[in-house]
């Protein structure tokens, strides 16, 4: 029976597997890290009902009715008035650039018209490019504001249903008035698809050469590390260009996604994004020993990037610490750019900050990849 099963042989095989697992630190880290990341993200960071959304206030009067309306909106927990716009033009720039989710415009004669028994209008412009992020904040607007005015006038809230509304709340859903989810998802898919293919394709660039035994031939060529890196990176840019054309054509023909902005602005942003991704993949390939390790490191980057970038869940609905982490992913900034250009018609001045962050990613990833490759040669 010892030839069929031996406890000693089984113990030796188990010991060998555990030794290999301990030596393969990347796989061991994936086994522990991925469940922990999923637990933390789903447990703490993901929130489908975002609160404390940034809002801008356009107001020229500081009467007690205006203060009551603003206080009532802040008390809902949905609005955070951290911008005071001096004009409608400034408010338009704030919402187009994505710095605020709402613009609340209160007329200067609000107090006088309320005291006369008239029904003034308050305009609330909502960035509805992400319907799930703004729906909760919009739903209770009329009731909250009218109750605030009734309390300010000394009228019992219980009698509210027996009286007419004190004012009209006009909600203008900007950029996606019908609340079509594809308008938000499909432009975001462009970034996700590019990230998955570009990083994955270039992450196995050097490791494939090592596994196939062609790395020595590559190093024997009279080429500098920078030239070798360009030789691996430039084909990725070509593939990214083809994917971009396919996704944008499908977005227009299949889903009728609007394109309100300048195509050249979007092309420049896509070029920066794809260049940063292929350099990141090249950096990963310098750290991995095998193609499997490269794919594992790529997946380790994908998971938090997709979840914390604002693609699957509203970015502003996450806690502050999760938003800070999300800012370190190129996808977060690219999603803001592509949605702003396609849906809002944003110009270069509106996306200049996000574009500068993408440039920074390109510079950092390129410098690190080149430094890592030089150390590999040594």
CSV table of C-alpha atoms in Angstrom, one decimal:
chain,number,residue,atom,x,y,z
A,1,UNK,CA,0.0,0.0,0.0
A,2,UNK,CA,3.0,2.3,0.4
A,3,UNK,CA,3.2,2.6,-3.4
A,4,UNK,CA,-0.4,3.9,-3.6
A,5,UNK,CA,-0.3,6.4,-0.8
A,6,UNK,CA,2.4,7.6,1.5
A,7,UNK,CA,1.9,10.3,4.1
A,8,UNK,CA,5.6,11.1,4.1
A,9,UNK,CA,5.5,11.7,0.3
A,10,UNK,CA,2.4,13.8,0.7
A,11,UNK,CA,4.0,15.9,3.4
A,12,UNK,CA,7.1,16.5,1.2
A,13,UNK,CA,4.9,17.6,-1.7
A,14,UNK,CA,3.0,20.0,0.6
A,15,UNK,CA,6.2,21.4,2.0
A,16,UNK,CA,7.5,22.0,-1.5
A,17,UNK,CA,4.3,23.8,-2.5
A,18,UNK,CA,4.4,26.1,0.5
A,19,UNK,CA,8.1,26.9,-0.1
A,20,UNK,CA,7.3,27.8,-3.7
A,21,UNK,CA,4.3,29.9,-2.5
A,22,UNK,CA,6.6,31.7,-0.1
A,23,UNK,CA,9.1,32.5,-2.8
A,24,UNK,CA,6.5,33.7,-5.2
A,25,UNK,CA,5.8,36.9,-3.3
A,26,UNK,CA,3.6,38.4,-6.0
A,27,UNK,CA,1.2,35.5,-6.0
A,28,UNK,CA,1.2,35.4,-2.2
A,29,UNK,CA,0.5,39.1,-2.1
A,30,UNK,CA,-2.4,38.7,-4.5
A,31,UNK,CA,-3.9,35.9,-2.4
A,32,UNK,CA,-4.0,38.2,0.7
A,33,UNK,CA,-4.2,41.6,-0.9
A,34,UNK,CA,-7.1,41.2,-3.4
A,35,UNK,CA,-9.7,40.0,-0.8
A,36,UNK,CA,-8.6,42.7,1.6
A,37,UNK,CA,-9.0,45.4,-1.1
A,38,UNK,CA,-12.4,44.1,-2.0
A,39,UNK,CA,-13.5,44.0,1.6
A,40,UNK,CA,-12.3,47.6,2.3
A,41,UNK,CA,-13.7,49.0,-1.0
A,42,UNK,CA,-17.1,47.4,-0.8
A,43,UNK,CA,-17.4,47.9,2.9
A,44,UNK,CA,-16.3,51.5,3.3
A,45,UNK,CA,-15.6,53.2,0.0
A,46,UNK,CA,-18.6,52.4,-2.2
A,47,UNK,CA,-21.7,54.5,-1.7
A,48,UNK,CA,-24.5,54.6,-4.2
A,49,UNK,CA,-26.2,57.6,-2.5
A,50,UNK,CA,-23.5,60.3,-2.4
A,51,UNK,CA,-23.7,63.1,0.2
A,52,UNK,CA,-21.9,66.4,0.7
A,53,UNK,CA,-21.9,67.2,-3.0
A,54,UNK,CA,-20.1,70.4,-3.9
A,55,UNK,CA,-22.4,73.2,-4.9
A,56,UNK,CA,-22.1,76.8,-6.0
A,57,UNK,CA,-24.4,79.6,-4.9
A,58,UNK,CA,-25.4,82.5,-7.1
A,59,UNK,CA,-27.0,85.1,-4.9
A,60,UNK,CA,-27.0,88.9,-4.5
A,61,UNK,CA,-29.1,89.2,-1.4
A,62,UNK,CA,-28.5,88.0,2.2
A,63,UNK,CA,-32.0,88.2,3.5
A,64,UNK,CA,-33.3,85.8,6.1
A,65,UNK,CA,-35.3,83.8,3.5
A,66,UNK,CA,-32.2,83.2,1.5
A,67,UNK,CA,-30.3,82.1,4.5
A,68,UNK,CA,-33.1,79.7,5.4
A,69,UNK,CA,-33.1,78.1,2.0
A,70,UNK,CA,-29.4,77.6,2.0
A,71,UNK,CA,-29.4,76.2,5.5
A,72,UNK,CA,-32.2,73.8,4.6
A,73,UNK,CA,-30.3,72.5,1.6
A,74,UNK,CA,-27.2,72.0,3.6
A,75,UNK,CA,-29.2,70.2,6.3
A,76,UNK,CA,-30.3,67.5,3.9
A,77,UNK,CA,-26.7,66.3,3.8
A,78,UNK,CA,-26.6,66.3,0.0
A,79,UNK,CA,-25.3,69.8,-0.6
A,80,UNK,CA,-22.0,71.5,0.4
A,81,UNK,CA,-21.8,75.1,-0.6
A,82,UNK,CA,-18.1,75.6,-1.0
A,83,UNK,CA,-18.3,78.1,-4.0
A,84,UNK,CA,-20.0,81.4,-4.2
A,85,UNK,CA,-20.3,82.5,-7.9
A,86,UNK,CA,-20.3,86.2,-8.7
A,87,UNK,CA,-22.0,85.7,-12.0
A,88,UNK,CA,-23.8,83.2,-14.2
A,89,UNK,CA,-20.7,82.9,-16.3
A,90,UNK,CA,-18.5,81.9,-13.4
A,91,UNK,CA,-21.2,79.4,-12.3
A,92,UNK,CA,-21.2,77.9,-15.8
A,93,UNK,CA,-17.4,77.4,-15.7
A,94,UNK,CA,-17.7,75.7,-12.3
A,95,UNK,CA,-20.3,73.1,-13.4
A,96,UNK,CA,-18.7,72.6,-16.8
A,97,UNK,CA,-15.3,71.7,-15.3
A,98,UNK,CA,-16.9,69.4,-12.8
A,99,UNK,CA,-15.8,71.3,-9.7
A,100,UNK,CA,-19.4,71.5,-8.5
A,101,UNK,CA,-22.4,69.2,-9.0
A,102,UNK,CA,-25.1,71.9,-8.5
A,103,UNK,CA,-25.5,75.6,-9.1
A,104,UNK,CA,-28.3,77.2,-7.0
A,105,UNK,CA,-29.4,80.6,-8.2
A,106,UNK,CA,-31.6,82.6,-5.8
A,107,UNK,CA,-33.2,85.8,-7.0
A,108,UNK,CA,-32.3,89.1,-5.3
A,109,UNK,CA,-35.9,90.0,-4.7
A,110,UNK,CA,-36.8,86.7,-3.0
A,111,UNK,CA,-37.8,88.2,0.4
A,112,UNK,CA,-40.0,91.0,-1.1
A,113,UNK,CA,-41.9,88.6,-3.4
A,114,UNK,CA,-42.4,86.0,-0.6
A,115,UNK,CA,-43.8,88.7,1.7
A,116,UNK,CA,-46.2,89.8,-1.0
A,117,UNK,CA,-47.5,86.3,-1.4
A,118,UNK,CA,-46.1,85.8,-4.8
A,119,UNK,CA,-44.3,82.7,-6.0
A,120,UNK,CA,-40.7,83.5,-6.9
A,121,UNK,CA,-38.5,80.9,-8.7
A,122,UNK,CA,-35.3,79.3,-7.5
A,123,UNK,CA,-33.2,77.8,-10.2
A,124,UNK,CA,-31.1,74.7,-9.4
A,125,UNK,CA,-28.9,73.4,-12.1
A,126,UNK,CA,-27.7,69.8,-11.6
A,127,UNK,CA,-24.8,68.0,-13.3
A,128,UNK,CA,-26.8,65.0,-14.5
A,129,UNK,CA,-24.1,63.5,-16.6
A,130,UNK,CA,-24.0,60.8,-13.8
A,131,UNK,CA,-27.8,60.3,-13.1
A,132,UNK,CA,-27.1,58.1,-10.1
A,133,UNK,CA,-25.1,60.8,-8.3
A,134,UNK,CA,-27.6,63.6,-8.6
A,135,UNK,CA,-31.0,61.8,-8.3
A,136,UNK,CA,-31.1,61.6,-4.6
A,137,UNK,CA,-30.2,65.2,-4.1
A,138,UNK,CA,-32.9,66.4,-6.6
A,139,UNK,CA,-35.8,64.3,-5.3
A,140,UNK,CA,-36.6,66.2,-2.2
A,141,UNK,CA,-35.7,69.7,-3.3
A,142,UNK,CA,-39.2,71.3,-3.5
A,143,UNK,CA,-40.4,69.9,-0.2
A,144,UNK,CA,-37.3,70.9,1.7
A,145,UNK,CA,-37.2,74.5,0.4
A,146,UNK,CA,-40.9,75.2,0.9
A,147,UNK,CA,-40.8,73.9,4.4
A,148,UNK,CA,-37.8,76.1,5.1
A,149,UNK,CA,-39.8,79.2,4.0
A,150,UNK,CA,-42.9,78.2,6.0
A,151,UNK,CA,-40.8,77.9,9.1
A,152,UNK,CA,-39.1,81.2,8.4
A,153,UNK,CA,-42.6,82.9,8.1
A,154,UNK,CA,-43.7,81.3,11.3
A,155,UNK,CA,-46.2,79.0,9.6
A,156,UNK,CA,-46.6,75.6,11.2
A,157,UNK,CA,-45.2,72.8,9.1
A,158,UNK,CA,-48.2,70.6,9.8
A,159,UNK,CA,-50.4,73.1,7.9
A,160,UNK,CA,-48.1,73.0,4.9
A,161,UNK,CA,-50.3,70.6,2.9
A,162,UNK,CA,-53.3,72.9,3.3
A,163,UNK,CA,-51.4,75.9,1.8
A,164,UNK,CA,-50.0,76.5,-1.6
A,165,UNK,CA,-46.2,76.2,-2.2
A,166,UNK,CA,-44.4,79.4,-1.4
A,167,UNK,CA,-42.1,79.3,-4.4
A,168,UNK,CA,-41.4,77.3,-7.5
A,169,UNK,CA,-38.2,75.2,-7.6
A,170,UNK,CA,-37.0,74.9,-11.2
A,171,UNK,CA,-34.6,72.0,-11.6
A,172,UNK,CA,-32.5,72.0,-14.8
A,173,UNK,CA,-30.8,68.7,-15.4
A,174,UNK,CA,-27.7,69.6,-17.4
A,175,UNK,CA,-26.0,67.5,-20.0
A,176,UNK,CA,-28.3,64.5,-19.6
A,177,UNK,CA,-31.8,65.7,-18.9
A,178,UNK,CA,-33.4,62.3,-19.7
A,179,UNK,CA,-31.1,60.5,-17.2
A,180,UNK,CA,-29.9,58.0,-19.7
A,181,UNK,CA,-27.3,55.9,-18.0
A,182,UNK,CA,-25.4,55.0,-21.2
A,183,UNK,CA,-24.4,58.7,-21.6
A,184,UNK,CA,-22.3,58.2,-18.4
A,185,UNK,CA,-21.2,54.6,-18.9
A,186,UNK,CA,-20.2,54.4,-22.5
A,187,UNK,CA,-17.7,57.3,-22.5
A,188,UNK,CA,-16.2,55.8,-19.3
A,189,UNK,CA,-15.9,52.5,-21.1
A,190,UNK,CA,-13.4,54.1,-23.4
A,191,UNK,CA,-11.1,54.7,-20.5
A,192,UNK,CA,-11.6,51.2,-19.0
A,193,UNK,CA,-11.1,49.4,-22.3
A,194,UNK,CA,-7.9,51.3,-23.0
A,195,UNK,CA,-6.6,50.7,-19.5
A,196,UNK,CA,-7.2,47.0,-19.6
A,197,UNK,CA,-5.6,46.4,-23.0
A,198,UNK,CA,-2.8,48.9,-23.0
A,199,UNK,CA,-1.4,48.0,-19.5
A,200,UNK,CA,-1.9,44.3,-20.0
A,201,UNK,CA,-0.3,44.3,-23.5
A,202,UNK,CA,2.8,46.2,-22.5
A,203,UNK,CA,3.1,44.6,-19.1
A,204,UNK,CA,4.2,41.4,-20.7
A,205,UNK,CA,6.6,43.1,-23.2
A,206,UNK,CA,9.9,42.4,-21.4
A,207,UNK,CA,8.8,39.3,-19.5
A,208,UNK,CA,7.9,37.6,-22.8
A,209,UNK,CA,11.4,38.3,-24.1
A,210,UNK,CA,12.9,36.7,-21.0
A,211,UNK,CA,10.7,33.6,-21.1
A,212,UNK,CA,11.3,33.0,-24.7
A,213,UNK,CA,15.1,33.5,-24.3
A,214,UNK,CA,15.2,36.4,-26.8
A,215,UNK,CA,16.2,39.0,-24.2
A,216,UNK,CA,19.9,38.3,-24.8
A,217,UNK,CA,19.5,39.0,-28.5
A,218,UNK,CA,17.6,42.3,-27.7
A,219,UNK,CA,20.4,43.4,-25.3
A,220,UNK,CA,23.1,42.5,-27.8
A,221,UNK,CA,21.6,44.9,-30.3
A,222,UNK,CA,23.3,48.4,-30.5
A,223,UNK,CA,20.2,50.1,-29.0
A,224,UNK,CA,19.9,52.3,-25.9
A,225,UNK,CA,17.4,51.6,-23.1
A,226,UNK,CA,15.3,54.6,-24.3
A,227,UNK,CA,15.2,53.2,-27.9
A,228,UNK,CA,14.1,49.7,-26.6
A,229,UNK,CA,11.4,51.3,-24.5
A,230,UNK,CA,10.1,53.3,-27.4
A,231,UNK,CA,10.1,50.1,-29.5
A,232,UNK,CA,7.8,48.5,-27.0
A,233,UNK,CA,5.7,51.6,-26.3
A,234,UNK,CA,4.9,52.9,-29.8
A,235,UNK,CA,3.0,49.8,-31.0
A,236,UNK,CA,0.8,50.2,-28.0
A,237,UNK,CA,-0.1,53.7,-29.1
A,238,UNK,CA,-1.1,52.4,-32.5
A,239,UNK,CA,-3.3,49.8,-31.0
A,240,UNK,CA,-4.8,52.4,-28.7
A,241,UNK,CA,-5.7,54.6,-31.6
A,242,UNK,CA,-7.6,51.7,-33.3
A,243,UNK,CA,-9.5,50.9,-30.1
A,244,UNK,CA,-10.4,54.6,-29.7
A,245,UNK,CA,-11.9,54.8,-33.2
A,246,UNK,CA,-13.9,51.6,-32.6
A,247,UNK,CA,-15.3,52.7,-29.3
A,248,UNK,CA,-16.2,56.2,-30.3
A,249,UNK,CA,-17.8,55.0,-33.5
A,250,UNK,CA,-19.8,52.4,-31.6
A,251,UNK,CA,-20.8,55.1,-29.0
A,252,UNK,CA,-22.2,57.3,-31.7
A,253,UNK,CA,-23.8,54.7,-34.0
A,254,UNK,CA,-25.1,52.2,-31.4
A,255,UNK,CA,-25.9,54.3,-28.3
A,256,UNK,CA,-26.3,57.8,-29.9
A,257,UNK,CA,-23.9,59.3,-27.4
A,258,UNK,CA,-23.7,63.1,-27.9
A,259,UNK,CA,-20.4,64.7,-28.7
A,260,UNK,CA,-20.6,68.3,-27.7
A,261,UNK,CA,-16.9,69.2,-27.4
A,262,UNK,CA,-13.8,69.7,-29.6
A,263,UNK,CA,-12.5,66.4,-31.1
A,264,UNK,CA,-8.9,67.7,-31.0
A,265,UNK,CA,-9.1,68.3,-27.3
A,266,UNK,CA,-10.4,64.8,-26.8
A,267,UNK,CA,-7.7,63.3,-29.1
A,268,UNK,CA,-5.0,65.1,-27.1
A,269,UNK,CA,-6.3,63.8,-23.8
A,270,UNK,CA,-6.6,60.2,-25.2
A,271,UNK,CA,-3.0,60.4,-26.4
A,272,UNK,CA,-1.7,61.4,-23.0
A,273,UNK,CA,-3.8,58.8,-21.3
A,274,UNK,CA,-2.7,55.9,-23.6
A,275,UNK,CA,0.9,57.0,-23.4
A,276,UNK,CA,0.7,57.0,-19.6
A,277,UNK,CA,-0.8,53.5,-19.7
A,278,UNK,CA,1.7,51.9,-21.9
A,279,UNK,CA,4.5,53.4,-19.8
A,280,UNK,CA,2.9,52.0,-16.7
A,281,UNK,CA,2.6,48.6,-18.4
A,282,UNK,CA,6.3,48.8,-19.3
A,283,UNK,CA,7.1,49.7,-15.7
A,284,UNK,CA,5.3,46.6,-14.5
A,285,UNK,CA,7.1,44.4,-17.0
A,286,UNK,CA,10.5,45.5,-15.5
A,287,UNK,CA,9.3,44.4,-12.0
A,288,UNK,CA,7.8,41.0,-13.0
A,289,UNK,CA,9.9,37.9,-13.7
A,290,UNK,CA,7.2,36.0,-15.7
A,291,UNK,CA,4.2,36.8,-17.8
A,292,UNK,CA,2.0,35.4,-15.1
A,293,UNK,CA,3.4,37.8,-12.5
A,294,UNK,CA,3.0,40.7,-14.9
A,295,UNK,CA,-0.7,39.8,-15.4
A,296,UNK,CA,-1.1,39.5,-11.6
A,297,UNK,CA,0.4,42.9,-11.0
A,298,UNK,CA,-1.8,44.3,-13.7
A,299,UNK,CA,-4.9,42.9,-12.1
A,300,UNK,CA,-3.8,44.3,-8.7
A,301,UNK,CA,-3.8,47.7,-10.3
A,302,UNK,CA,-7.1,47.2,-12.2
A,303,UNK,CA,-9.3,46.4,-9.2
A,304,UNK,CA,-8.9,49.6,-7.2
A,305,UNK,CA,-8.6,51.8,-10.3
A,306,UNK,CA,-12.0,50.8,-11.7
A,307,UNK,CA,-13.7,51.0,-8.4
A,308,UNK,CA,-12.2,54.3,-7.1
A,309,UNK,CA,-12.2,56.2,-10.4
A,310,UNK,CA,-15.9,57.0,-10.6
A,311,UNK,CA,-16.6,54.5,-13.4
A,312,UNK,CA,-18.7,52.0,-11.4
A,313,UNK,CA,-19.8,54.2,-8.5
A,314,UNK,CA,-20.2,58.0,-8.0
A,315,UNK,CA,-16.8,59.4,-7.2
A,316,UNK,CA,-18.2,62.0,-4.8
A,317,UNK,CA,-20.1,59.4,-2.9
A,318,UNK,CA,-16.9,57.8,-1.6
A,319,UNK,CA,-15.4,59.0,1.7
A,320,UNK,CA,-12.6,61.5,1.6
A,321,UNK,CA,-9.8,59.0,2.1
A,322,UNK,CA,-11.1,56.9,-0.8
A,323,UNK,CA,-11.3,59.9,-3.1
A,324,UNK,CA,-7.6,60.8,-2.2
A,325,UNK,CA,-6.6,57.2,-3.3
A,326,UNK,CA,-8.6,57.5,-6.4
A,327,UNK,CA,-6.7,60.7,-7.4
A,328,UNK,CA,-3.6,58.6,-7.9
A,329,UNK,CA,-5.1,56.6,-10.8
A,330,UNK,CA,-4.9,58.0,-14.4
A,331,UNK,CA,-8.4,56.6,-15.1
A,332,UNK,CA,-10.0,58.9,-12.6
A,333,UNK,CA,-8.7,62.0,-14.4
A,334,UNK,CA,-9.3,60.7,-17.9
A,335,UNK,CA,-13.0,59.9,-17.0
A,336,UNK,CA,-13.5,63.5,-16.0
A,337,UNK,CA,-11.9,64.7,-19.2
A,338,UNK,CA,-13.8,62.4,-21.6
A,339,UNK,CA,-17.2,63.0,-20.0
A,340,UNK,CA,-16.6,66.8,-19.8
A,341,UNK,CA,-15.6,67.0,-23.5
A,342,UNK,CA,-18.2,64.6,-24.9
A,343,UNK,CA,-21.2,65.5,-22.7
A,344,UNK,CA,-20.6,69.1,-21.5
A,345,UNK,CA,-18.7,70.5,-24.5
A,346,UNK,CA,-15.9,71.5,-22.2
A,347,UNK,CA,-12.9,73.4,-23.7
A,348,UNK,CA,-9.2,73.0,-23.0
A,349,UNK,CA,-9.4,75.6,-20.2
A,350,UNK,CA,-12.0,73.5,-18.4
A,351,UNK,CA,-9.9,70.4,-18.5
A,352,UNK,CA,-6.5,72.0,-18.2
A,353,UNK,CA,-6.0,70.8,-14.6
A,354,UNK,CA,-6.9,67.2,-15.4
A,355,UNK,CA,-4.7,67.2,-18.5
A,356,UNK,CA,-1.8,68.5,-16.5
A,357,UNK,CA,-2.2,65.5,-14.1
A,358,UNK,CA,-2.1,63.1,-17.1
A,359,UNK,CA,1.1,64.8,-18.2
A,360,UNK,CA,2.5,64.2,-14.8
A,361,UNK,CA,1.6,60.6,-14.9
A,362,UNK,CA,3.4,60.2,-18.2
A,363,UNK,CA,6.6,61.9,-16.9
A,364,UNK,CA,6.6,59.8,-13.7
A,365,UNK,CA,5.9,56.5,-15.3
A,366,UNK,CA,8.4,57.1,-18.1
A,367,UNK,CA,11.2,58.1,-15.7
A,368,UNK,CA,10.5,55.1,-13.4
A,369,UNK,CA,10.3,52.6,-16.3
A,370,UNK,CA,13.6,53.9,-17.8
A,371,UNK,CA,15.3,53.8,-14.5
A,372,UNK,CA,14.1,50.2,-13.8
A,373,UNK,CA,15.2,49.0,-17.2
A,374,UNK,CA,18.6,50.5,-16.8
A,375,UNK,CA,19.0,48.7,-13.4
A,376,UNK,CA,17.9,45.5,-15.1
A,377,UNK,CA,20.6,45.9,-17.7
A,378,UNK,CA,23.2,46.4,-15.0
